[in-house]
PDB file of C-alpha atoms in Angstrom:
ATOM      1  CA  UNK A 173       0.000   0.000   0.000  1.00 69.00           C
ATOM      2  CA  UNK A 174       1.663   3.258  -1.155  1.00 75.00           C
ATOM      3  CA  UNK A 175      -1.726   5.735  -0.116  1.00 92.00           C
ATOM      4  CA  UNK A 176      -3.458   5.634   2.112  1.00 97.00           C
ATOM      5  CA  UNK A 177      -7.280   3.578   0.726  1.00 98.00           C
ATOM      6  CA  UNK A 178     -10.640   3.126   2.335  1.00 98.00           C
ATOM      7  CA  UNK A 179     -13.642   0.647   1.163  1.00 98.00           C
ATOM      8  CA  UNK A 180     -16.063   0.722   0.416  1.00 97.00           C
ATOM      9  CA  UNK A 181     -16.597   3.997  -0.935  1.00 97.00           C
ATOM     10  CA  UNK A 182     -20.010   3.964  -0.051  1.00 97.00           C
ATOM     11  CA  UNK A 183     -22.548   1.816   1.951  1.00 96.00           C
ATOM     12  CA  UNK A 184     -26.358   1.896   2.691  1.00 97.00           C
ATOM     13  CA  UNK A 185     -27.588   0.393   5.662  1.00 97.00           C
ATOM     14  CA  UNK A 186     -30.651   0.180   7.316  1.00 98.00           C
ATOM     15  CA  UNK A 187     -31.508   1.788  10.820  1.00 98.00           C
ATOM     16  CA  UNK A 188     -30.143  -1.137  13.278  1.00 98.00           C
ATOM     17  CA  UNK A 189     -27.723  -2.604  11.088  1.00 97.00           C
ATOM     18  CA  UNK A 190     -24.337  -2.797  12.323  1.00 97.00           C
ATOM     19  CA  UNK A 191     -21.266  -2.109   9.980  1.00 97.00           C
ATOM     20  CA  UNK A 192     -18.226  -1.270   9.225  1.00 96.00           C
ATOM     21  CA  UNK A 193     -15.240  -0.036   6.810  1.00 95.00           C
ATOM     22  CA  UNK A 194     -11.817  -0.268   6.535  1.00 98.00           C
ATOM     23  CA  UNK A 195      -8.663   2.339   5.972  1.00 98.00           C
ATOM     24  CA  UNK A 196      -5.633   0.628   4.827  1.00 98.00           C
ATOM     25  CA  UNK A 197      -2.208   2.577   5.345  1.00 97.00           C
ATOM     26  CA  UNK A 198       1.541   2.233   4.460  1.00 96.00           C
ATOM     27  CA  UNK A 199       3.015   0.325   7.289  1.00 95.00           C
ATOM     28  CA  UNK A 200       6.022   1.951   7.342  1.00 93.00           C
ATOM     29  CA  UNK A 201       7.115   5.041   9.269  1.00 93.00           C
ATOM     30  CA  UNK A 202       3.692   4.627  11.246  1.00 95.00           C
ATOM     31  CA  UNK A 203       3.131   7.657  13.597  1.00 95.00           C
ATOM     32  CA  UNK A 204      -0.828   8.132  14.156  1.00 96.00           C
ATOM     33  CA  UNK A 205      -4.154   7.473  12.215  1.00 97.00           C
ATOM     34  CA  UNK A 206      -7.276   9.553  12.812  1.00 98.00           C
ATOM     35  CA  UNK A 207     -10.645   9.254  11.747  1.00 98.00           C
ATOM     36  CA  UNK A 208     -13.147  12.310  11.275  1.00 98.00           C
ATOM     37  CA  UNK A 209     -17.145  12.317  10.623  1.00 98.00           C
ATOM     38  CA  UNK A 210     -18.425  14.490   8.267  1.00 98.00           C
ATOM     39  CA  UNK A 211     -21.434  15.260   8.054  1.00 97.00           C
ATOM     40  CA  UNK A 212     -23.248  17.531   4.982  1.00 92.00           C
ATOM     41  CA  UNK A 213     -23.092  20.992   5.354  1.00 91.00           C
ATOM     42  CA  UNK A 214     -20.696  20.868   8.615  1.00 95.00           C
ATOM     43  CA  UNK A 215     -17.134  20.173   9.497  1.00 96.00           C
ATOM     44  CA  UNK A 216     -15.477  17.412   9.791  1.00 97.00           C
ATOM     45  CA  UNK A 217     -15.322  15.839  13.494  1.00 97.00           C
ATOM     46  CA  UNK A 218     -12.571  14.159  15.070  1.00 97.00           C
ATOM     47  CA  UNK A 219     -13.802  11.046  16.441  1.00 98.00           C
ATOM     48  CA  UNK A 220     -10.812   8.665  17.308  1.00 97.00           C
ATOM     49  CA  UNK A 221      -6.282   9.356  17.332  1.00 97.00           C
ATOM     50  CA  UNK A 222      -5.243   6.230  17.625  1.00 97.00           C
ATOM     51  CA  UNK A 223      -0.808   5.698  17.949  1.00 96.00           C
ATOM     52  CA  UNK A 224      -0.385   2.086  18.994  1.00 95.00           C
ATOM     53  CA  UNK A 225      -0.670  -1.076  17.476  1.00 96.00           C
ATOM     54  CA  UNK A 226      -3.687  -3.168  18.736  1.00 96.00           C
ATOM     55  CA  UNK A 227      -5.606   0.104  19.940  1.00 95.00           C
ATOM     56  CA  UNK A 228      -9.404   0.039  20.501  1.00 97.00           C
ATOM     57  CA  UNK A 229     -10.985   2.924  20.756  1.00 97.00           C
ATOM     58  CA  UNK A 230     -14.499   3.486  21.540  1.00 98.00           C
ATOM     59  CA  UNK A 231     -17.458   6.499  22.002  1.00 96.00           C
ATOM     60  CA  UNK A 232     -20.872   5.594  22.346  1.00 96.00           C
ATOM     61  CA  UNK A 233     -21.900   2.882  19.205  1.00 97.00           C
ATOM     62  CA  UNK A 234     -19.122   3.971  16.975  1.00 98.00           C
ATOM     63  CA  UNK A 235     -15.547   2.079  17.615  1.00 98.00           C
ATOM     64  CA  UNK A 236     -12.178   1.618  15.893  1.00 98.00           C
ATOM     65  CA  UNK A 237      -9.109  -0.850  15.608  1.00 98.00           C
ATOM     66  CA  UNK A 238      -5.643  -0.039  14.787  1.00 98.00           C
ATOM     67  CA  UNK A 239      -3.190  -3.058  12.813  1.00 98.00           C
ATOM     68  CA  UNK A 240       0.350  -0.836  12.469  1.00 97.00           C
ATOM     69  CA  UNK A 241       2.087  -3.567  11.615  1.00 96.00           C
ATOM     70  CA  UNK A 242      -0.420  -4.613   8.410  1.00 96.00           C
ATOM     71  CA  UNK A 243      -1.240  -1.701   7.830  1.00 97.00           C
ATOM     72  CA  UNK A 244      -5.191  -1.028   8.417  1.00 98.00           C
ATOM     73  CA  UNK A 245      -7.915   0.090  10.573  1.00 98.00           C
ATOM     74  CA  UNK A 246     -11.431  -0.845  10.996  1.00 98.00           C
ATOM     75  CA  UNK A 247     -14.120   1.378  12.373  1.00 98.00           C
ATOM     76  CA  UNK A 248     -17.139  -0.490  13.442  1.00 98.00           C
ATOM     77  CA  UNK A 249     -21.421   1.154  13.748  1.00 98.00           C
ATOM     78  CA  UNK A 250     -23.222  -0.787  16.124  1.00 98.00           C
ATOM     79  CA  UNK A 251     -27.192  -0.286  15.624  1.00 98.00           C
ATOM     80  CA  UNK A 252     -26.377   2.353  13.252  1.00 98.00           C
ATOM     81  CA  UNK A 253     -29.180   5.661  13.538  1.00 97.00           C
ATOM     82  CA  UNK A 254     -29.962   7.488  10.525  1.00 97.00           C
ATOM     83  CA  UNK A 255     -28.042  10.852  12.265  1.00 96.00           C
ATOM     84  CA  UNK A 256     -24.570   8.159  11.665  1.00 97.00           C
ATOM     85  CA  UNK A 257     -25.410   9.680   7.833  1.00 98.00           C
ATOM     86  CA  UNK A 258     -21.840  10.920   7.030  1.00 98.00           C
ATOM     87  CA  UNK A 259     -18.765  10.549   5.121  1.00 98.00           C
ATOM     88  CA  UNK A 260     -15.889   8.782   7.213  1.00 98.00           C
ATOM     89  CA  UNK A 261     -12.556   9.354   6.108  1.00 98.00           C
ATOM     90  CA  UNK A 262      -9.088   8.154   7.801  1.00 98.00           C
ATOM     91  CA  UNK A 263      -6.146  10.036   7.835  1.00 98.00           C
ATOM     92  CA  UNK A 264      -2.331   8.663   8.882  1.00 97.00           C
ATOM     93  CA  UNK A 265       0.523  10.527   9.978  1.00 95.00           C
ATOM     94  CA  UNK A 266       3.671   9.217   9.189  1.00 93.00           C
ATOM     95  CA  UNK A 267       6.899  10.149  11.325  1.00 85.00           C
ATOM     96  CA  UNK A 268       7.113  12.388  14.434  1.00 72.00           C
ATOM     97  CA  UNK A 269       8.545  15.553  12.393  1.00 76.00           C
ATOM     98  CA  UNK A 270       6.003  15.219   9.742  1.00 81.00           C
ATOM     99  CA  UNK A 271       2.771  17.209  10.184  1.00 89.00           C
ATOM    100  CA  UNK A 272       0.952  16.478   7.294  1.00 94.00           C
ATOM    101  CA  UNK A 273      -1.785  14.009   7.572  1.00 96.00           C
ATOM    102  CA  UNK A 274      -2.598  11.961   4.390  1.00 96.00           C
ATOM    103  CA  UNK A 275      -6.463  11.272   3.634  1.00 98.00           C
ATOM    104  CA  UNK A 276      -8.043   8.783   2.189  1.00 98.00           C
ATOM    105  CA  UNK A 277     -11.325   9.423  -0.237  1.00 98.00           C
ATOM    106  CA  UNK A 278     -13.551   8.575   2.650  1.00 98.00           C
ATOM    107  CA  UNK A 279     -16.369   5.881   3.030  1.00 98.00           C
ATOM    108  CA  UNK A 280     -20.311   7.843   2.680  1.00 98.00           C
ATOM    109  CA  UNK A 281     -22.278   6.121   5.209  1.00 98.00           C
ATOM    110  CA  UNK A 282     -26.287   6.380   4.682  1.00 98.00           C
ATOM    111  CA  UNK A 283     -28.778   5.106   7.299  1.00 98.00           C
ATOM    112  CA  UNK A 284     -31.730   4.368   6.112  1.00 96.00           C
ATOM    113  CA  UNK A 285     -34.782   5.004   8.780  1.00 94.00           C
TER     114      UNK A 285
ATOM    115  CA  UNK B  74     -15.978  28.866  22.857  1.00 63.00           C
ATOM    116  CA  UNK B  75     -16.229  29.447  19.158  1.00 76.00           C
ATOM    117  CA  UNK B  76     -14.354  26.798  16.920  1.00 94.00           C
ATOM    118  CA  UNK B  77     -12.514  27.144  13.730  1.00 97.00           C
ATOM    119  CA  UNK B  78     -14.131  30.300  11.608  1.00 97.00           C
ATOM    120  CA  UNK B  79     -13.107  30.321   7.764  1.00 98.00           C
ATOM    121  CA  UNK B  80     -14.145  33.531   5.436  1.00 97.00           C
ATOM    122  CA  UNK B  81     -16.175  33.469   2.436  1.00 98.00           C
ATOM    123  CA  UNK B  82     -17.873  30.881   2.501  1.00 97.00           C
ATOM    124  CA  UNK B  83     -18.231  30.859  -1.307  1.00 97.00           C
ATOM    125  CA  UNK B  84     -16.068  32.420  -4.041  1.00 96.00           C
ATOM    126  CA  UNK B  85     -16.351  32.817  -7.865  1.00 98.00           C
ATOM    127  CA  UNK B  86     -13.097  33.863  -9.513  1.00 98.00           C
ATOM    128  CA  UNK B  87     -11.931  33.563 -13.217  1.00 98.00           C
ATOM    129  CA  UNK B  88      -8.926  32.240 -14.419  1.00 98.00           C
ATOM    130  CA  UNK B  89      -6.055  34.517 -13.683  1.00 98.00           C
ATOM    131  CA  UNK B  90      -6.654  36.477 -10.854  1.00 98.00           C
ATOM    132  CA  UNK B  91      -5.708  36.079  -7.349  1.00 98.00           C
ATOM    133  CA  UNK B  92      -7.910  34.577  -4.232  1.00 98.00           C
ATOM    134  CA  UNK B  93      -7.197  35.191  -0.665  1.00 98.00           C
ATOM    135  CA  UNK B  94      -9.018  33.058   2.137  1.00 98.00           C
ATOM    136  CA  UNK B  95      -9.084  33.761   5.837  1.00 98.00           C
ATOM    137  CA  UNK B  96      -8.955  31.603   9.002  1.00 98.00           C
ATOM    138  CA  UNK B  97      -9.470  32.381  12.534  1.00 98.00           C
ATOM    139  CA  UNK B  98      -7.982  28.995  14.775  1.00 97.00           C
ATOM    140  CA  UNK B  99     -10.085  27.766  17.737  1.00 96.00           C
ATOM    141  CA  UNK B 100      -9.207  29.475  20.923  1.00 94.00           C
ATOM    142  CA  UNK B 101      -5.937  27.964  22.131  1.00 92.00           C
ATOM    143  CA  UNK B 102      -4.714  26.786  19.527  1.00 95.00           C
ATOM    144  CA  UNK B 103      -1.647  28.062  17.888  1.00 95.00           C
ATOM    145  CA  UNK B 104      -0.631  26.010  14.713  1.00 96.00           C
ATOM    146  CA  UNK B 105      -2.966  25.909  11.261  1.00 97.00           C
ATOM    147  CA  UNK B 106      -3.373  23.855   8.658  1.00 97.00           C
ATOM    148  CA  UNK B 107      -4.783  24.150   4.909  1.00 98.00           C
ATOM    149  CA  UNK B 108      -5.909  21.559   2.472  1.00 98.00           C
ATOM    150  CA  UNK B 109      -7.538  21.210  -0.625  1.00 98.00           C
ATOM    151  CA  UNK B 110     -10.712  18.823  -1.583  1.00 97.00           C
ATOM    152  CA  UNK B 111     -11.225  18.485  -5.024  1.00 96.00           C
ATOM    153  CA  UNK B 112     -13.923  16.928  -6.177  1.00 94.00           C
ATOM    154  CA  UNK B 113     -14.380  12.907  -5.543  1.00 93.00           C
ATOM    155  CA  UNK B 114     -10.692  13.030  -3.620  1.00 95.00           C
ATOM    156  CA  UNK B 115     -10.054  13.048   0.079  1.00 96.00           C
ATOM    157  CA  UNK B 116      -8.746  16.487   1.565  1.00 97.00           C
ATOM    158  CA  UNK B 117      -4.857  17.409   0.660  1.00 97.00           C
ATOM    159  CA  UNK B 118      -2.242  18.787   2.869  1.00 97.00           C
ATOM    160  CA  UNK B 119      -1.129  22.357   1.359  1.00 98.00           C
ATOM    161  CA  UNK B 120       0.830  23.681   4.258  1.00 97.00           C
ATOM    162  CA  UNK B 121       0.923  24.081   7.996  1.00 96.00           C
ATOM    163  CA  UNK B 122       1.924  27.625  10.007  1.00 97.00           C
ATOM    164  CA  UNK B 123       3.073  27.812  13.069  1.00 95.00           C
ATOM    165  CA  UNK B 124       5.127  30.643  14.886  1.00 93.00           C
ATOM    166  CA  UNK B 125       3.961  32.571  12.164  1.00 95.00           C
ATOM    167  CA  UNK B 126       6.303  30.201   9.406  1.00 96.00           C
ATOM    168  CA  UNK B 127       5.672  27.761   7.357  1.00 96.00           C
ATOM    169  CA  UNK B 128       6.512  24.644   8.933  1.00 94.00           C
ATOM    170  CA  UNK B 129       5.812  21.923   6.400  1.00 95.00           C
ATOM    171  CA  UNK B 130       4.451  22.164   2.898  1.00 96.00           C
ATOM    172  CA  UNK B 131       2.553  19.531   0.700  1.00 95.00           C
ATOM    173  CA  UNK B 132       3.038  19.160  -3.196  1.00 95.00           C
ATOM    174  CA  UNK B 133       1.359  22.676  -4.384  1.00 97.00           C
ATOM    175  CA  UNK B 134       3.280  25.395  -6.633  1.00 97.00           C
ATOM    176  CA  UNK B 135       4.500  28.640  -5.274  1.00 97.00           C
ATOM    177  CA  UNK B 136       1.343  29.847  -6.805  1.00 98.00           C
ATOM    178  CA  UNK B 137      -0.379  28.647  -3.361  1.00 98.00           C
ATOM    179  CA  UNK B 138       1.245  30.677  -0.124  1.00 98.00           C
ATOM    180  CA  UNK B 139       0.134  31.599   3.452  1.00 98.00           C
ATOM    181  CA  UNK B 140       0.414  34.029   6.175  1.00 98.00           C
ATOM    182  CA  UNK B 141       0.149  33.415   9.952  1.00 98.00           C
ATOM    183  CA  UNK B 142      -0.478  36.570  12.374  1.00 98.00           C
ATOM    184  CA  UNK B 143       0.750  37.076  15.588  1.00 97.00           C
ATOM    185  CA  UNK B 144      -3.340  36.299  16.719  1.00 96.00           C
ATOM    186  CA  UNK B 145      -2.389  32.766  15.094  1.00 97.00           C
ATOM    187  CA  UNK B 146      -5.224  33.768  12.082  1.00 98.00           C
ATOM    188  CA  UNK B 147      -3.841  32.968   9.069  1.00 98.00           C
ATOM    189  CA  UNK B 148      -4.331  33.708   5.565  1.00 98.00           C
ATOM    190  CA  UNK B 149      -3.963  31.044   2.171  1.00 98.00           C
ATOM    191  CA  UNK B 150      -3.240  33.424  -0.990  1.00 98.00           C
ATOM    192  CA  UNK B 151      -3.561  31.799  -4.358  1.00 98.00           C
ATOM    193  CA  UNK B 152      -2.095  33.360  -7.875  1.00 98.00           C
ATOM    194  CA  UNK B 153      -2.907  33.346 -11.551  1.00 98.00           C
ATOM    195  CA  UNK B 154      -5.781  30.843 -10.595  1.00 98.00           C
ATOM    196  CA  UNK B 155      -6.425  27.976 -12.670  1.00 98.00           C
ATOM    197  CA  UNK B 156      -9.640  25.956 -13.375  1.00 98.00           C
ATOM    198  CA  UNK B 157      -8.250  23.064 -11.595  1.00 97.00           C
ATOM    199  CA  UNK B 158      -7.842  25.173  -8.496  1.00 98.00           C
ATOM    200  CA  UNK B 159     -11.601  24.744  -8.096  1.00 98.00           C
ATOM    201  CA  UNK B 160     -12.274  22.971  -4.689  1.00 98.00           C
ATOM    202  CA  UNK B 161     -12.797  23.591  -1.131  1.00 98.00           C
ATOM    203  CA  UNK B 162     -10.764  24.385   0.579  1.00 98.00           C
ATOM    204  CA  UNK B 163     -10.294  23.509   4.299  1.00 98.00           C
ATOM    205  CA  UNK B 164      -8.468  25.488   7.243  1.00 98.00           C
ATOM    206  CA  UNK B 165      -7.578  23.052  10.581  1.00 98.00           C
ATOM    207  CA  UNK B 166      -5.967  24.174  14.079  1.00 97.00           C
ATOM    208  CA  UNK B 167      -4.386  22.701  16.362  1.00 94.00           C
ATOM    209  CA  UNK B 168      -2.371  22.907  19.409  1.00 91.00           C
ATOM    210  CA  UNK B 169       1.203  22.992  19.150  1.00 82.00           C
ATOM    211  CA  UNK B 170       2.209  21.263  22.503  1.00 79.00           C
ATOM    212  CA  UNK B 171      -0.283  18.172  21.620  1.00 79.00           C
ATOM    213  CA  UNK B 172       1.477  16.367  19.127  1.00 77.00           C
ATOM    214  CA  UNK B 173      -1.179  13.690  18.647  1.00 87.00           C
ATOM    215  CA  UNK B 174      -4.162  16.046  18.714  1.00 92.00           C
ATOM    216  CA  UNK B 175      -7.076  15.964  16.512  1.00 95.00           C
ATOM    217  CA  UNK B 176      -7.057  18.534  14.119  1.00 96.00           C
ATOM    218  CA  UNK B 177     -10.489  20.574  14.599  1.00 97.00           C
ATOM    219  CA  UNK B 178     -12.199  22.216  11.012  1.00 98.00           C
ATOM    220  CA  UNK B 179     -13.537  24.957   9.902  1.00 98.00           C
ATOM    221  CA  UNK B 180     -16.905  24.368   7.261  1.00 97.00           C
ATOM    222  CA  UNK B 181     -14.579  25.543   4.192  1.00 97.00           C
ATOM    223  CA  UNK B 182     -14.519  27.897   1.570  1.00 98.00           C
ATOM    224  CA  UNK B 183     -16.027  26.883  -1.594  1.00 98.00           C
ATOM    225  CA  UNK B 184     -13.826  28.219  -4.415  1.00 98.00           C
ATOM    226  CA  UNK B 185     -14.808  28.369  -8.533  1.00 98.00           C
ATOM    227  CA  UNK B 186     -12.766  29.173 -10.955  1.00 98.00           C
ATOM    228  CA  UNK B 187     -14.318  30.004 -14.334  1.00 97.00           C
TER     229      UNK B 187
END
């Protein structure tokens, strides 16, 4: 993996399903991977910085995984609610002294009520 | 506690001229970021100020450059504007002394070039 790739690019669910969607990373030079929420018409929202390999990370139904040394994260929707509407994108940071983070295309969630 | 604040909100500009955008950071935070969504892409890393410098910059021409003000504000200039420059454009804060902090954004500027 040279970029940093997320699948699928989008997904409809019904209200209650559970899901989720991967972000796949280079491996190397690993520093941090977020993921944001963004939601039409706002900003997006930070919702997990994750640094070590084998990190969970959790807040309310919405929780993530961290693989550094394979390179990927999952973020998981339990019972997902129509307001979960939103594109999800990952973004990695790669080496202490480099500030840039790298985004994927994002995965557009829709809940269907 | 207001959050990140970007300024317009929408811009039309033709090819040729010169843009400015504005961006006021969220209280307490010192360092800001810019990127660039094109359409059907994820967001791109143009530069990040902090200290009023430009600490790091992504793969953009000199035609793209910045300002930070002692009040942290900054400022993303763009010259001789090109159709392709058409996106939206993002401005991020966040705190210097937090290395792994989330970045917090403001809604964007819209820009079109014609």
């Amino acid at each position: 993996i040279l970029n940093v790739e997320q699948s699928p690019q989008s997904l409809h669910v019904q209200e209650g399903d559970s899901t989720n969607f991967t972000c796949s990373f280079p491996s190397s030079n690993f520093y941090a991977l977020h993921w944001y929420r963004w939601e039409t018409a706002k900003s997006p929202e930070a919702l997990f910085v994750m640094t070590l390999n084998g990190d969970e990370k959790k807040k309310g139904r919405i929780s993530a995984t961290l693989n550094t040394k394979e390179g990927y994260s999952y973020l998981y929707i339990k019972g997902s609610q129509p307001e979960d509407s939103a594109t999800y994108l990952c973004a990695q940071r790669r080496g202490g002294s480099n500030y840039k983070l790298t985004f994927g295309k994002g995965t557009l969630l829709t809940v269907n009520p | 506690d207001a959050g990140v604040t970007q300024s317009p909100t929408h811009l039309i500009k033709t090819r040729g001229q010169q843009v400015t955008l504005r961006c006021s950071p969220k209280s307490g935070h010192d360092t800001v970021s810019w990127y660039q969504q094109a359409l059907g892409q994820g967001p791109q890393f143009i530069f990040q100020y902090y200290e009023e410098e430009e600490r790091q910059r992504g793969n953009f021409p000199d035609r793209f450059s910045g300002h930070q003000f002692p009040n942290y504000s900054s400022e993303l200039n763009v010259n001789a504007l090109l159709l392709g420059d058409s996106a939206l454009y993002l401005c991020a804060s966040s705190p210097a002394g937090n290395q792994n902090s989330p970045l917090h954004f403001g809604n964007g500027t819209r820009l079109t070039v014609t």
